[in-house]
Coordinates of C-alpha atoms and ligand atoms in Angstrom, one line a residue:
M152 CA -20.5 7.5 -20.8
R153 CA -19.2 7.0 -24.4
H154 CA -16.3 4.6 -23.6
L155 CA -15.0 2.8 -20.5
I156 CA -11.3 3.3 -20.7
S157 CA -10.5 4.2 -17.1
I158 CA -12.3 4.2 -13.7
E159 CA -11.8 8.0 -14.0
D160 CA -14.6 7.8 -16.6
L161 CA -17.0 7.1 -13.7
D162 CA -18.0 9.0 -10.6
R163 CA -19.4 7.2 -7.5
E164 CA -23.0 7.6 -8.9
G165 CA -21.9 6.0 -12.2
I166 CA -20.3 3.0 -10.4
E167 CA -23.4 2.6 -8.2
R168 CA -25.6 2.7 -11.4
I169 CA -23.6 -0.1 -13.0
V170 CA -23.6 -2.2 -9.8
D171 CA -27.3 -1.8 -9.5
Q172 CA -27.9 -2.8 -13.1
A173 CA -25.5 -5.8 -12.6
R174 CA -27.7 -6.9 -9.7
R175 CA -30.8 -6.9 -12.0
F176 CA -28.8 -9.0 -14.5
A177 CA -27.9 -11.4 -11.8
E178 CA -31.6 -12.3 -11.6
V179 CA -31.4 -13.2 -15.3
S180 CA -28.4 -15.5 -14.6
D181 CA -30.7 -17.5 -12.3
R182 CA -33.3 -18.1 -15.0
E183 CA -33.5 -21.3 -17.0
I184 CA -33.0 -19.3 -20.2
K185 CA -30.2 -16.9 -19.2
K186 CA -30.8 -14.4 -21.9
V187 CA -32.6 -11.0 -22.4
P188 CA -33.2 -9.1 -25.7
A189 CA -31.6 -5.9 -24.5
L190 CA -28.9 -5.6 -27.2
R191 CA -30.5 -7.6 -30.0
G192 CA -29.1 -6.5 -33.3
R193 CA -26.0 -4.9 -31.7
M194 CA -22.5 -6.2 -32.4
V195 CA -19.7 -6.6 -29.9
L196 CA -16.1 -7.3 -31.1
N197 CA -13.8 -8.9 -28.5
L198 CA -10.2 -8.1 -29.5
F199 CA -7.6 -9.8 -27.4
Y200 CA -3.9 -9.2 -28.0
E201 CA -2.9 -10.8 -24.7
A202 CA -3.8 -14.0 -22.9
S203 CA -7.0 -14.0 -20.8
T204 CA -9.4 -16.6 -19.3
R205 CA -11.8 -14.7 -17.0
T206 CA -12.2 -11.4 -18.9
R207 CA -12.5 -12.9 -22.3
S208 CA -15.0 -15.6 -21.4
S209 CA -17.1 -13.3 -19.3
F210 CA -17.3 -10.5 -22.0
E211 CA -18.4 -13.2 -24.5
L212 CA -21.0 -14.6 -22.2
A213 CA -22.2 -11.1 -21.2
A214 CA -22.7 -10.0 -24.8
K215 CA -24.5 -13.3 -25.7
R216 CA -26.8 -13.1 -22.6
L217 CA -27.8 -9.6 -23.9
S218 CA -28.6 -11.1 -27.3
A219 CA -25.8 -9.1 -29.1
D220 CA -23.9 -10.6 -32.0
V221 CA -20.3 -11.4 -30.9
V222 CA -17.1 -11.7 -32.9
N223 CA -14.1 -13.0 -31.0
F224 CA -10.7 -12.0 -32.3
A225 CA -7.4 -13.2 -30.9
S226 CA -4.2 -11.7 -32.3
S227 CA -2.5 -15.2 -32.4
G228 CA -3.6 -16.9 -35.6
S229 CA -4.7 -13.6 -37.1
S230 CA -3.1 -11.2 -39.7
V231 CA -1.3 -9.5 -36.8
E232 CA 1.2 -12.4 -37.1
K233 CA 1.8 -11.2 -40.7
G234 CA 2.6 -7.7 -39.4
E235 CA -0.8 -6.0 -39.5
S236 CA -0.7 -3.0 -37.2
L237 CA -3.3 -2.3 -34.4
K238 CA -4.6 0.6 -36.4
D239 CA -5.1 -1.4 -39.6
T240 CA -6.7 -4.2 -37.6
I241 CA -9.2 -1.8 -36.1
L242 CA -9.9 -0.2 -39.5
T243 CA -10.3 -3.7 -41.1
L244 CA -12.7 -5.1 -38.4
G245 CA -14.4 -1.7 -38.2
A246 CA -15.8 -2.5 -41.7
H247 CA -18.1 -5.0 -39.9
K248 CA -19.5 -2.0 -38.0
P249 CA -19.2 -3.1 -34.4
D250 CA -21.2 -1.2 -31.8
A251 CA -18.6 -1.9 -29.1
I252 CA -15.0 -3.1 -29.1
V253 CA -13.7 -4.8 -26.0
I254 CA -9.9 -4.6 -26.2
R255 CA -7.1 -6.1 -24.2
T256 CA -3.5 -5.3 -25.1
P257 CA -0.1 -5.3 -23.4
W258 CA 0.3 -1.6 -24.3
A259 CA -0.7 1.1 -21.8
G260 CA -2.9 3.7 -23.6
A261 CA -3.9 1.4 -26.5
A262 CA -7.6 1.5 -25.6
A263 CA -7.7 5.3 -25.7
L264 CA -5.8 5.3 -29.0
V265 CA -8.3 2.8 -30.5
S266 CA -11.2 5.1 -29.6
R267 CA -9.8 7.7 -32.1
W268 CA -10.0 5.2 -35.0
T269 CA -13.6 3.9 -34.7
D270 CA -17.1 5.1 -33.9
A271 CA -17.6 2.0 -31.7
A272 CA -17.8 2.3 -27.9
I273 CA -14.5 1.1 -26.5
V274 CA -14.2 -1.0 -23.3
N275 CA -10.7 -1.3 -21.9
A276 CA -10.3 -5.0 -20.9
G277 CA -6.8 -4.3 -19.7
D278 CA -4.1 -2.1 -21.3
G279 CA -0.6 -3.0 -20.1
K280 CA 0.2 -1.7 -16.7
H281 CA -2.4 1.1 -17.0
E282 CA -6.0 0.1 -16.1
H283 CA -8.5 -2.7 -16.0
P284 CA -11.7 -0.8 -15.1
T285 CA -14.2 -3.7 -15.4
Q286 CA -12.1 -5.7 -12.9
A287 CA -12.4 -2.9 -10.5
L288 CA -16.2 -2.7 -11.1
L289 CA -16.7 -6.4 -10.5
D290 CA -14.6 -6.2 -7.3
V291 CA -16.8 -3.3 -6.1
Y292 CA -19.8 -5.4 -6.9
T293 CA -18.4 -8.4 -5.0
L294 CA -17.6 -6.3 -1.9
K295 CA -20.9 -4.5 -1.9
S296 CA -22.6 -7.9 -2.0
R297 CA -20.8 -8.8 1.2
F298 CA -20.8 -5.4 3.1
G299 CA -23.7 -3.5 1.6
D300 CA -21.4 -0.5 1.1
L301 CA -17.7 0.2 1.2
D302 CA -17.7 3.4 3.2
D303 CA -14.8 3.3 5.7
A304 CA -13.9 -0.3 4.7
N305 CA -10.2 -0.9 5.1
V306 CA -8.8 -2.5 2.0
W307 CA -5.1 -3.6 1.7
I308 CA -3.8 -4.2 -1.8
V309 CA -0.7 -6.4 -1.4
G310 CA 2.0 -7.4 -3.8
D311 CA 3.2 -6.4 -7.2
V312 CA 1.6 -2.9 -7.5
A313 CA 4.2 -1.6 -9.9
H314 CA 3.2 -4.0 -12.8
S315 CA -0.5 -4.1 -12.0
R316 CA -3.3 -2.4 -14.0
V317 CA -5.8 -3.9 -11.5
A318 CA -4.1 -2.1 -8.6
R319 CA -4.5 1.3 -10.2
S320 CA -8.1 0.8 -11.2
N321 CA -9.0 -0.7 -7.8
I322 CA -7.3 2.1 -5.8
L323 CA -9.4 4.6 -7.7
A324 CA -12.7 2.7 -7.6
F325 CA -12.5 1.6 -3.9
Q326 CA -11.7 5.2 -2.8
K327 CA -14.6 6.6 -4.9
M328 CA -16.8 4.2 -3.0
G329 CA -15.6 5.5 0.3
A330 CA -13.0 2.8 1.3
K331 CA -9.6 3.5 2.8
V332 CA -6.9 1.9 0.7
T333 CA -3.4 0.8 1.8
V334 CA -1.0 -0.7 -0.7
A335 CA 1.7 -3.0 0.7
G336 CA 4.7 -4.8 -0.8
P337 CA 8.4 -4.7 -1.3
P338 CA 9.7 -1.2 -2.1
T339 CA 10.8 -2.3 -5.6
L340 CA 7.2 -3.2 -6.4
I341 CA 5.5 -0.1 -5.1
P342 CA 5.7 2.8 -7.5
R343 CA 7.1 6.1 -6.3
N344 CA 4.4 8.7 -5.6
I345 CA 1.6 6.1 -5.5
E346 CA 0.4 8.1 -2.4
A347 CA -0.7 10.8 -4.9
L348 CA -3.6 8.5 -5.7
G349 CA -4.8 9.0 -2.1
C350 CA -3.7 5.6 -0.7
E351 CA -1.3 4.8 2.2
V352 CA 1.9 2.8 1.6
R353 CA 3.4 0.0 3.8
Y354 CA 6.4 -2.1 3.1
R355 CA 5.7 -4.7 5.7
L356 CA 2.6 -6.7 6.6
D357 CA 2.9 -6.3 10.4
D358 CA -0.4 -4.3 10.5
L359 CA -2.3 -6.5 8.0
A360 CA -4.8 -7.4 10.8
Q361 CA -6.3 -3.9 10.4
A362 CA -7.7 -4.8 6.9
D363 CA -11.3 -5.8 6.4
V364 CA -10.3 -6.9 2.8
V365 CA -6.9 -8.3 1.8
Y366 CA -6.6 -7.9 -2.0
A367 CA -3.6 -9.9 -3.2
L368 CA -2.0 -9.2 -6.6
R369 CA -0.4 -11.6 -8.9
M370 CA 3.4 -11.5 -9.3
Q371 CA 3.4 -10.4 -12.9
K372 CA 6.5 -12.3 -14.0
E373 CA 5.7 -11.6 -17.7
R374 CA 6.1 -7.9 -17.1
M375 CA 9.3 -8.1 -15.1
T376 CA 12.3 -7.6 -17.3
E377 CA 14.8 -7.7 -14.4
A378 CA 14.9 -9.1 -10.9
W379 CA 12.5 -7.0 -8.8
V380 CA 12.8 -9.3 -5.8
P381 CA 15.7 -11.5 -4.8
S382 CA 13.7 -14.6 -5.5
M383 CA 10.1 -15.8 -5.5
R384 CA 10.8 -17.8 -2.3
E385 CA 12.1 -14.6 -0.6
Y386 CA 9.0 -12.8 -1.8
A387 CA 6.7 -15.5 -0.4
T388 CA 8.5 -15.4 3.0
W389 CA 7.7 -11.8 3.5
Y390 CA 4.5 -11.1 1.5
Q391 CA 2.7 -14.3 0.8
I392 CA -0.9 -14.3 2.2
N393 CA -1.2 -17.5 4.1
G394 CA -3.1 -19.0 7.0
R395 CA -0.8 -17.3 9.5
R396 CA -1.4 -13.8 8.0
L397 CA -5.0 -14.0 7.0
G398 CA -7.5 -13.5 9.9
S399 CA -10.8 -15.4 10.1
R400 CA -12.9 -12.3 9.7
Q401 CA -11.0 -10.9 6.7
I402 CA -12.1 -11.3 3.1
L403 CA -9.5 -12.4 0.6
M404 CA -9.6 -11.2 -3.0
H405 CA -7.4 -11.8 -6.0
P406 CA -8.0 -10.9 -9.7
G407 CA -6.6 -14.2 -11.0
P408 CA -4.8 -16.0 -12.3
V409 CA -3.3 -17.0 -9.0
N410 CA 0.3 -18.2 -8.6
R411 CA -0.4 -20.7 -5.8
G412 CA 2.5 -20.9 -3.4
I413 CA 3.8 -17.4 -4.3
E414 CA 1.4 -14.6 -3.5
L415 CA -1.2 -16.9 -1.9
S416 CA -0.8 -20.2 -0.2
G417 CA -3.0 -23.0 -1.4
E418 CA -4.9 -23.1 2.0
V419 CA -6.1 -19.5 1.7
V420 CA -7.2 -19.9 -1.9
D421 CA -9.4 -22.7 -0.8
S422 CA -10.5 -21.1 2.4
P423 CA -14.0 -19.8 3.2
Q424 CA -12.6 -16.2 3.3
A425 CA -11.6 -16.4 -0.4
A426 CA -14.0 -14.4 -2.7
I427 CA -12.0 -15.4 -5.8
V428 CA -14.8 -17.5 -7.4
A429 CA -17.4 -14.9 -6.5
Q430 CA -15.3 -12.3 -8.3
V431 CA -15.3 -14.4 -11.5
E432 CA -19.1 -14.9 -11.1
A433 CA -19.6 -11.1 -10.8
G434 CA -17.6 -10.6 -14.0
V435 CA -20.4 -11.7 -16.2
V436 CA -23.2 -9.6 -14.7
V437 CA -21.0 -6.5 -14.3
R438 CA -19.8 -6.7 -17.9
M439 CA -23.4 -7.1 -19.0
A440 CA -24.2 -3.9 -17.2
V441 CA -21.2 -2.1 -18.8
L442 CA -22.2 -3.2 -22.3
Y443 CA -25.8 -2.3 -21.6
E444 CA -24.8 1.2 -20.2
L445 CA -22.7 1.9 -23.3
L446 CA -25.0 0.5 -26.0
S447 CA -28.6 0.6 -24.8
G448 CA -28.7 4.4 -25.1
A449 CA -30.7 4.3 -21.8
R450 CA -29.4 6.2 -18.9
A451 CA -32.5 5.7 -16.8
T452 CA -32.2 4.2 -13.3
E453 CA -34.5 1.4 -14.5
P454 CA -34.0 -0.6 -17.8
A455 CA -36.7 -0.4 -20.5
P456 CA -39.4 -3.0 -19.7
N457 CA -38.8 -5.1 -22.8
D458 CA -35.0 -5.2 -22.3
M459 CA -35.3 -7.7 -19.4
E460 CA -38.0 -9.9 -21.0
P461 CA -37.6 -13.7 -20.5
Q462 CA -36.8 -15.4 -23.8
P463 CA -38.6 -18.5 -25.2
A464 CA -36.8 -21.8 -24.8
Ligands
LIG131 N1 -8.4 -10.9 -13.9 C1 -8.2 -11.0 -15.2 O1 -8.1 -10.1 -16.0 O2 -8.0 -12.3 -15.6 P1 -7.7 -12.8 -17.1 O3 -6.3 -12.4 -17.5 O4 -7.8 -14.3 -17.0 O5 -8.7 -12.2 -18.0

């Protein structure tokens, strides 16, 4: 794998390899010194043109735990505000010779475009409504930690599918891992022809009890340029995952940030079924595994012995 732009860049074996490596890195996270020398001397550039809490902090932590040098760039406060283009920004920061560029933008296709302007490995940290592949990988990791494997697991992805990059990456990733995926939401928020990705479509939650996993999506108000639902209250009435709709044996997931009281009620966010914090925790080790896969040059099933060495205090 040269870049990670889409879940399409990985087959099931590739996803399993990253998840297995992430598990090895989870052991590092339990050490007193949470660091290995695997990417010493490598440089990771985190380029964020859009707000982020989880993805940005976990990529920074992941690169640091691998001993890489990290440069964090946010478009706000940079020369982007003076009109510098994405291409010129990449060419400028490329002068520092990054080995990997982690990029989040509001523009679908931007990560693929950037891969043409630099020799660095590109990791798509979310490009508009297109994809968010590391979110899908950390969600697979989280579910495999609970179920062992995802074969025949029944996953319902509920809510604003139309504006969601997470939905697209997760439909693809969960299905590659053998799960059956259903997307559910109001007709205005379910893209036409989404069935072409292999999932089923429901416009009501009457059969939600069939799900082993309820994956709620955020109502992406910032990407809605017109009224896609009559009101948020109306949406919540029909589609909110709450204590009445979530069964006690079901796992609840959400990529964050959560709109409490809209797509999820407060009680389910704080319930034992919620895996939302586990998803964030998985983000660091899975992103370590992605950076390691792209930059270590090693494609072996086991890491080089020195890569995982404990570091002196
Ligand atoms: N899930 C996710 O991408 O969250 P952030 O926008 O906080 O990075």
